[in-house]
Amino acid sequence: MFEGIEFVNKQWFWALLVLPIAILWYVFKHKKQTAELKISSLKGFKTSASLLPKLKHGLFVLRLLALALLITALARPQSVDVSTRTKTTRGIDIVMAIDVSASMLAKDLSPNRLEALKNVAAEFIKGRPNDRIGLVEYAGESYTRTPVTSDKSIVLSSLRDIKYNTIIDGGTAVGMGLATAVNRLKDSKAKSKVIILLTDGVNNTGFIDPKIASELAVEFDIKTYTIGLGTNGMALSPVAIDQRTGQFQYARVQVEIDEVLLKEIAQVTGGKYFRATNNKKLEEIYSEINKLEKTEVEEFKYSNYDEKFRPLVILAMALLLLEFLLRNTVFRSFV
């Protein structure tokens, strides 16, 4: 009955203790007012068939109910309808620049570097509902996979479709990947602009120097987080393609990541460098970036109060009126 109802003045419920006291008083008074006569036999008396004398106690019940309703009304019951509205006060535009060179098929992460990255990046994207995200692919050259958008379904679908291919030139053009990401963000009106650049190798191709790309990021106030992906030491990596099957042949190769360059890019742009040597470490890195780049969301809460005491008062008055009418009409001879 009172689901969703709050009582503002709950202390009034202590007054309900009056009810059992009133009942005891009524029983005691009724016994005291009842006359007693001891006789040897009732055969000479005819019993009355009327139920009115027995029903007169209902008058007292009506008074008790009215009193209980008035006490409940004094406790001031009300229903509260709470609605909320959120407003993003500090949006972030993020571009993820992903290395898709052949070395990303190395198996030092499970099942390989590229698939491990895609799994972790997908969770990162799902955890940024208030931000716009874009994707850039690069190897020996770079291109925009997905422009910056707030439609996460598009970004996630595009991310799933990323795979190694021979369409773009081989190699690792870090400067090209960074420059393309900067180009996607330079006209952004967001309060914060971020690039997450990931590579598993050394900048060895491309006509844009990574340092020049870093300066462009600084000019457009774009922060860059860099991630070096690969285990320490040797990793099972693709080294050649079997001409008969078209599949990569694997061998253990020394992992080489230009950490000096990646650290410099991060430092110059106000970001941070991370090294992911396994799946768990990669997850932790994206989790940390997620915490570092928090979107400010302001929540407005509206409460609509609906007072419920009026029907209780009206019902209590109706019961008292009914009790008064019955007492002075039907039960007039028995009261």
Short mmCIF file of C-alpha atoms in Angstrom, two decimals:
data_model
loop_
_atom_site.label_atom_id
_atom_site.label_comp_id
_atom_site.label_asym_id
_atom_site.label_seq_id
_atom_site.Cartn_x
_atom_site.Cartn_y
_atom_site.Cartn_z
CA MET A 1 0.00 0.00 0.00
CA PHE A 2 2.79 2.39 0.91
CA GLU A 3 5.21 1.30 -1.81
CA GLY A 4 7.01 4.34 -3.14
CA ILE A 5 5.66 6.45 -0.24
CA GLU A 6 7.90 8.41 2.12
CA PHE A 7 6.84 9.87 5.48
CA VAL A 8 8.25 13.31 6.32
CA ASN A 9 7.22 13.37 10.00
CA LYS A 10 7.72 9.76 11.06
CA GLN A 11 7.78 10.71 14.76
CA TRP A 12 3.99 10.99 14.65
CA PHE A 13 3.74 7.19 14.41
CA TRP A 14 4.58 7.08 18.12
CA ALA A 15 1.06 8.44 18.64
CA LEU A 16 -0.32 5.09 17.42
CA LEU A 17 0.50 3.78 20.90
CA VAL A 18 -2.65 5.59 21.99
CA LEU A 19 -4.76 3.00 20.15
CA PRO A 20 -4.08 -0.04 22.39
CA ILE A 21 -4.47 2.22 25.46
CA ALA A 22 -7.84 3.40 24.14
CA ILE A 23 -8.92 -0.21 23.55
CA LEU A 24 -8.04 -1.20 27.13
CA TRP A 25 -9.87 1.84 28.47
CA TYR A 26 -12.95 1.01 26.38
CA VAL A 27 -13.03 -2.63 27.56
CA PHE A 28 -12.60 -1.58 31.20
CA LYS A 29 -15.31 1.09 30.93
CA HIS A 30 -17.73 -1.30 29.19
CA LYS A 31 -17.38 -3.90 31.95
CA LYS A 32 -17.86 -1.28 34.62
CA GLN A 33 -21.04 0.06 33.01
CA THR A 34 -22.60 -3.38 32.50
CA ALA A 35 -25.12 -4.28 35.26
CA GLU A 36 -25.03 -7.82 36.68
CA LEU A 37 -27.98 -9.81 38.01
CA LYS A 38 -27.69 -13.35 39.35
CA ILE A 39 -30.77 -15.58 38.82
CA SER A 40 -31.29 -19.33 38.99
CA SER A 41 -32.88 -19.71 35.54
CA LEU A 42 -33.32 -17.76 32.26
CA LYS A 43 -36.36 -19.73 31.14
CA GLY A 44 -38.70 -16.93 31.90
CA PHE A 45 -36.85 -14.45 29.71
CA LYS A 46 -37.14 -14.17 25.96
CA THR A 47 -33.89 -13.44 24.15
CA SER A 48 -33.81 -10.52 21.79
CA ALA A 49 -33.16 -11.31 18.19
CA SER A 50 -31.75 -7.87 17.49
CA LEU A 51 -28.03 -7.58 16.59
CA LEU A 52 -27.88 -3.84 17.20
CA PRO A 53 -26.69 -4.06 20.80
CA LYS A 54 -23.77 -6.21 19.68
CA LEU A 55 -22.95 -3.99 16.70
CA LYS A 56 -22.77 -0.84 18.78
CA HIS A 57 -19.08 -1.60 19.48
CA GLY A 58 -18.52 -0.80 15.81
CA LEU A 59 -18.91 2.86 16.69
CA PHE A 60 -15.75 2.66 18.78
CA VAL A 61 -13.96 0.83 15.94
CA LEU A 62 -14.89 3.67 13.58
CA ARG A 63 -13.36 6.18 16.00
CA LEU A 64 -10.16 4.13 16.26
CA LEU A 65 -9.85 3.89 12.48
CA ALA A 66 -10.41 7.63 12.12
CA LEU A 67 -7.76 8.32 14.77
CA ALA A 68 -5.26 6.00 13.05
CA LEU A 69 -5.88 7.73 9.73
CA LEU A 70 -5.39 11.19 11.25
CA ILE A 71 -2.11 10.12 12.88
CA THR A 72 -0.91 8.70 9.56
CA ALA A 73 -1.87 11.94 7.85
CA LEU A 74 0.13 13.92 10.43
CA ALA A 75 3.16 11.74 9.51
CA ARG A 76 2.79 13.45 6.10
CA PRO A 77 2.99 10.68 3.49
CA GLN A 78 4.18 11.73 0.06
CA SER A 79 5.36 10.08 -3.14
CA VAL A 80 8.58 11.23 -4.76
CA ASP A 81 9.15 11.09 -8.50
CA VAL A 82 12.87 11.54 -9.15
CA SER A 83 14.11 12.21 -12.67
CA THR A 84 17.68 12.85 -13.74
CA ARG A 85 19.27 14.57 -16.70
CA THR A 86 22.94 14.38 -17.55
CA LYS A 87 24.94 16.94 -19.43
CA THR A 88 28.44 16.39 -20.76
CA THR A 89 30.34 19.48 -19.71
CA ARG A 90 33.78 18.44 -20.94
CA GLY A 91 33.76 16.21 -24.02
CA ILE A 92 36.88 14.47 -25.32
CA ASP A 93 37.72 13.62 -28.94
CA ILE A 94 40.01 10.60 -29.25
CA VAL A 95 41.80 9.13 -32.26
CA MET A 96 43.40 5.71 -31.96
CA ALA A 97 46.34 5.32 -34.39
CA ILE A 98 46.97 1.59 -34.85
CA ASP A 99 50.02 -0.02 -36.40
CA VAL A 100 48.88 -2.72 -38.85
CA SER A 101 52.27 -3.81 -40.18
CA ALA A 102 53.05 -7.53 -40.55
CA SER A 103 54.92 -7.59 -37.23
CA MET A 104 51.58 -6.99 -35.46
CA LEU A 105 50.85 -10.67 -36.20
CA ALA A 106 53.59 -11.72 -33.75
CA LYS A 107 52.36 -14.22 -31.19
CA ASP A 108 53.95 -12.87 -28.00
CA LEU A 109 50.44 -11.66 -27.14
CA SER A 110 47.46 -14.00 -27.47
CA PRO A 111 46.35 -14.81 -30.11
CA ASN A 112 48.58 -12.16 -31.68
CA ARG A 113 49.40 -8.49 -31.08
CA LEU A 114 46.76 -7.09 -33.42
CA GLU A 115 43.87 -9.22 -32.14
CA ALA A 116 44.86 -8.59 -28.50
CA LEU A 117 44.87 -4.86 -29.20
CA LYS A 118 41.47 -4.99 -30.91
CA ASN A 119 39.91 -6.80 -27.94
CA VAL A 120 41.24 -4.32 -25.39
CA ALA A 121 40.52 -1.27 -27.56
CA ALA A 122 36.90 -2.42 -28.00
CA GLU A 123 36.38 -2.45 -24.23
CA PHE A 124 38.00 0.97 -24.01
CA ILE A 125 35.61 2.37 -26.63
CA LYS A 126 32.57 0.87 -24.87
CA GLY A 127 33.67 2.61 -21.68
CA ARG A 128 33.66 6.07 -23.32
CA PRO A 129 29.93 6.69 -24.00
CA ASN A 130 30.25 10.49 -23.85
CA ASP A 131 33.26 10.89 -26.16
CA ARG A 132 33.80 10.93 -29.90
CA ILE A 133 36.32 8.40 -31.24
CA GLY A 134 38.05 7.87 -34.57
CA LEU A 135 40.45 5.25 -35.97
CA VAL A 136 43.62 5.63 -38.04
CA GLU A 137 45.57 2.73 -39.57
CA TYR A 138 49.20 2.95 -40.55
CA ALA A 139 52.08 0.78 -41.70
CA GLY A 140 54.35 2.16 -44.43
CA GLU A 141 51.66 4.77 -45.10
CA SER A 142 48.53 5.81 -43.22
CA TYR A 143 44.86 6.53 -43.75
CA THR A 144 41.72 7.28 -41.74
CA ARG A 145 39.73 4.16 -41.02
CA THR A 146 36.89 5.97 -39.21
CA PRO A 147 36.45 9.74 -38.79
CA VAL A 148 35.82 11.04 -35.28
CA THR A 149 32.24 10.10 -34.40
CA SER A 150 29.98 9.61 -31.39
CA ASP A 151 28.41 6.49 -32.98
CA LYS A 152 30.22 3.73 -31.10
CA SER A 153 28.60 0.97 -33.17
CA ILE A 154 30.33 2.30 -36.28
CA VAL A 155 33.70 2.57 -34.51
CA LEU A 156 33.43 -0.93 -33.02
CA SER A 157 32.42 -2.45 -36.35
CA SER A 158 35.32 -0.73 -38.08
CA LEU A 159 37.72 -1.88 -35.36
CA ARG A 160 36.63 -5.51 -35.76
CA ASP A 161 37.38 -5.32 -39.50
CA ILE A 162 40.97 -4.13 -39.02
CA LYS A 163 43.41 -6.79 -40.16
CA TYR A 164 46.79 -7.08 -41.80
CA ASN A 165 46.66 -6.55 -45.55
CA THR A 166 49.05 -5.96 -48.42
CA ILE A 167 47.14 -2.98 -49.83
CA ILE A 168 49.18 -0.39 -47.95
CA ASP A 169 52.96 -0.36 -48.10
CA GLY A 170 54.91 -2.35 -45.55
CA GLY A 171 57.07 -0.85 -42.83
CA THR A 172 56.32 1.36 -39.83
CA ALA A 173 55.72 5.04 -40.54
CA VAL A 174 55.12 6.39 -37.02
CA GLY A 175 55.29 10.00 -38.25
CA MET A 176 52.65 9.34 -40.92
CA GLY A 177 50.29 7.65 -38.45
CA LEU A 178 50.66 10.49 -35.95
CA ALA A 179 50.23 13.19 -38.60
CA THR A 180 47.04 11.61 -39.96
CA ALA A 181 45.61 11.40 -36.42
CA VAL A 182 46.49 15.08 -35.84
CA ASN A 183 44.75 15.98 -39.08
CA ARG A 184 41.56 14.31 -37.88
CA LEU A 185 41.59 16.32 -34.63
CA LYS A 186 43.00 19.72 -35.60
CA ASP A 187 39.57 21.25 -36.33
CA SER A 188 37.86 19.64 -33.35
CA LYS A 189 35.97 21.95 -30.99
CA ALA A 190 36.24 19.54 -28.07
CA LYS A 191 37.66 20.77 -24.78
CA SER A 192 40.23 17.96 -24.86
CA LYS A 193 41.84 16.20 -27.86
CA VAL A 194 43.76 12.95 -27.43
CA ILE A 195 45.70 10.55 -29.66
CA ILE A 196 46.51 7.00 -28.58
CA LEU A 197 49.35 5.88 -30.86
CA LEU A 198 50.40 2.25 -30.79
CA THR A 199 53.33 0.57 -32.54
CA ASP A 200 55.42 -2.55 -32.14
CA GLY A 201 58.47 -1.42 -34.07
CA VAL A 202 60.82 1.33 -35.18
CA ASN A 203 60.01 4.25 -37.47
CA ASN A 204 61.62 3.15 -40.73
CA THR A 205 59.63 4.74 -43.53
CA GLY A 206 57.25 7.58 -44.41
CA PHE A 207 57.87 11.12 -45.62
CA ILE A 208 56.78 12.85 -42.37
CA ASP A 209 59.27 12.91 -39.53
CA PRO A 210 57.70 11.86 -36.19
CA LYS A 211 59.18 14.96 -34.51
CA ILE A 212 57.45 17.21 -37.06
CA ALA A 213 54.19 15.35 -36.42
CA SER A 214 54.71 15.87 -32.68
CA GLU A 215 55.13 19.61 -33.20
CA LEU A 216 51.87 19.66 -35.15
CA ALA A 217 50.16 17.93 -32.23
CA VAL A 218 51.52 20.56 -29.85
CA GLU A 219 50.37 23.38 -32.15
CA PHE A 220 46.79 22.08 -32.12
CA ASP A 221 46.91 21.26 -28.39
CA ILE A 222 46.57 17.51 -28.89
CA LYS A 223 47.85 15.22 -26.17
CA THR A 224 49.42 11.94 -27.31
CA TYR A 225 49.66 8.69 -25.36
CA THR A 226 52.14 6.28 -26.95
CA ILE A 227 52.19 2.52 -26.47
CA GLY A 228 55.06 0.20 -27.36
CA LEU A 229 53.62 -3.27 -27.94
CA GLY A 230 55.80 -6.37 -27.65
CA THR A 231 57.51 -8.61 -25.16
CA ASN A 232 61.06 -8.14 -23.93
CA GLY A 233 63.53 -10.28 -25.86
CA MET A 234 62.50 -12.68 -28.62
CA ALA A 235 59.03 -13.12 -30.08
CA LEU A 236 57.51 -15.56 -32.55
CA SER A 237 57.01 -13.22 -35.52
CA PRO A 238 56.15 -13.52 -39.23
CA VAL A 239 59.28 -13.44 -41.36
CA ALA A 240 58.17 -14.63 -44.80
CA ILE A 241 55.18 -15.82 -46.78
CA ASP A 242 54.98 -19.42 -47.93
CA GLN A 243 54.36 -19.13 -51.68
CA ARG A 244 52.48 -22.43 -51.81
CA THR A 245 49.98 -21.75 -49.00
CA GLY A 246 50.05 -17.96 -48.85
CA GLN A 247 50.50 -18.21 -45.08
CA PHE A 248 53.17 -16.50 -43.02
CA GLN A 249 56.17 -18.46 -41.84
CA TYR A 250 57.15 -17.67 -38.25
CA ALA A 251 60.50 -17.50 -36.50
CA ARG A 252 61.78 -16.11 -33.23
CA VAL A 253 62.85 -12.51 -33.80
CA GLN A 254 64.31 -9.89 -31.47
CA VAL A 255 61.66 -7.35 -30.46
CA GLU A 256 62.78 -3.83 -31.32
CA ILE A 257 60.70 -0.82 -30.25
CA ASP A 258 61.93 2.76 -30.55
CA GLU A 259 61.08 3.63 -26.95
CA VAL A 260 63.19 6.78 -27.05
CA LEU A 261 61.06 8.17 -29.88
CA LEU A 262 57.77 7.14 -28.28
CA LYS A 263 58.75 8.68 -24.95
CA GLU A 264 59.75 11.91 -26.67
CA ILE A 265 56.43 12.14 -28.55
CA ALA A 266 54.49 11.60 -25.32
CA GLN A 267 56.59 14.08 -23.34
CA VAL A 268 56.46 16.87 -25.96
CA THR A 269 52.67 16.62 -26.35
CA GLY A 270 51.89 16.30 -22.63
CA GLY A 271 50.97 12.63 -22.78
CA LYS A 272 52.57 9.50 -21.38
CA TYR A 273 54.48 6.48 -22.72
CA PHE A 274 53.52 2.89 -21.88
CA ARG A 275 55.06 -0.49 -22.64
CA ALA A 276 52.74 -3.47 -23.11
CA THR A 277 54.63 -6.75 -22.89
CA ASN A 278 51.58 -9.02 -22.54
CA ASN A 279 47.77 -9.04 -22.70
CA LYS A 280 47.29 -8.14 -19.05
CA LYS A 281 49.69 -5.21 -19.26
CA LEU A 282 47.90 -3.95 -22.37
CA GLU A 283 44.58 -4.03 -20.50
CA GLU A 284 46.10 -2.14 -17.58
CA ILE A 285 47.47 0.54 -19.92
CA TYR A 286 44.11 1.25 -21.52
CA SER A 287 42.51 1.22 -18.08
CA GLU A 288 45.00 3.84 -16.89
CA ILE A 289 44.42 6.02 -19.96
CA ASN A 290 40.71 5.70 -19.32
CA LYS A 291 41.24 7.06 -15.79
CA LEU A 292 43.60 9.82 -16.91
CA GLU A 293 41.16 11.14 -19.51
CA LYS A 294 37.92 11.53 -17.61
CA THR A 295 34.94 13.16 -19.27
CA GLU A 296 33.17 15.56 -16.92
CA VAL A 297 29.46 14.75 -16.78
CA GLU A 298 27.10 16.96 -14.79
CA GLU A 299 23.97 15.32 -13.43
CA PHE A 300 20.80 17.27 -12.67
CA LYS A 301 18.26 15.61 -10.37
CA TYR A 302 14.63 16.74 -10.24
CA SER A 303 12.25 15.63 -7.46
CA ASN A 304 8.48 15.99 -7.79
CA TYR A 305 6.67 15.58 -4.44
CA ASP A 306 2.99 14.55 -4.34
CA GLU A 307 1.36 14.95 -0.90
CA LYS A 308 -0.82 11.96 0.09
CA PHE A 309 -2.24 13.10 3.46
CA ARG A 310 -5.41 14.75 2.10
CA PRO A 311 -7.29 11.50 1.19
CA LEU A 312 -6.49 10.15 4.68
CA VAL A 313 -7.95 13.23 6.37
CA ILE A 314 -11.07 13.10 4.18
CA LEU A 315 -11.57 9.39 4.96
CA ALA A 316 -11.08 10.01 8.69
CA MET A 317 -13.66 12.82 8.64
CA ALA A 318 -16.07 10.54 6.76
CA LEU A 319 -15.67 7.81 9.39
CA LEU A 320 -16.27 10.28 12.23
CA LEU A 321 -19.34 11.64 10.47
CA LEU A 322 -20.63 8.09 9.94
CA GLU A 323 -20.01 7.32 13.61
CA PHE A 324 -21.87 10.48 14.66
CA LEU A 325 -24.87 9.71 12.46
CA LEU A 326 -25.12 6.09 13.58
CA ARG A 327 -24.75 7.03 17.22
CA ASN A 328 -27.61 9.54 17.00
CA THR A 329 -29.93 7.46 14.82
CA VAL A 330 -29.66 3.68 14.62
CA PHE A 331 -27.85 3.18 17.94
CA ARG A 332 -29.50 6.04 19.82
CA SER A 333 -31.39 3.65 22.13
CA PHE A 334 -28.31 1.55 22.92
CA VAL A 335 -25.69 4.21 23.61
#
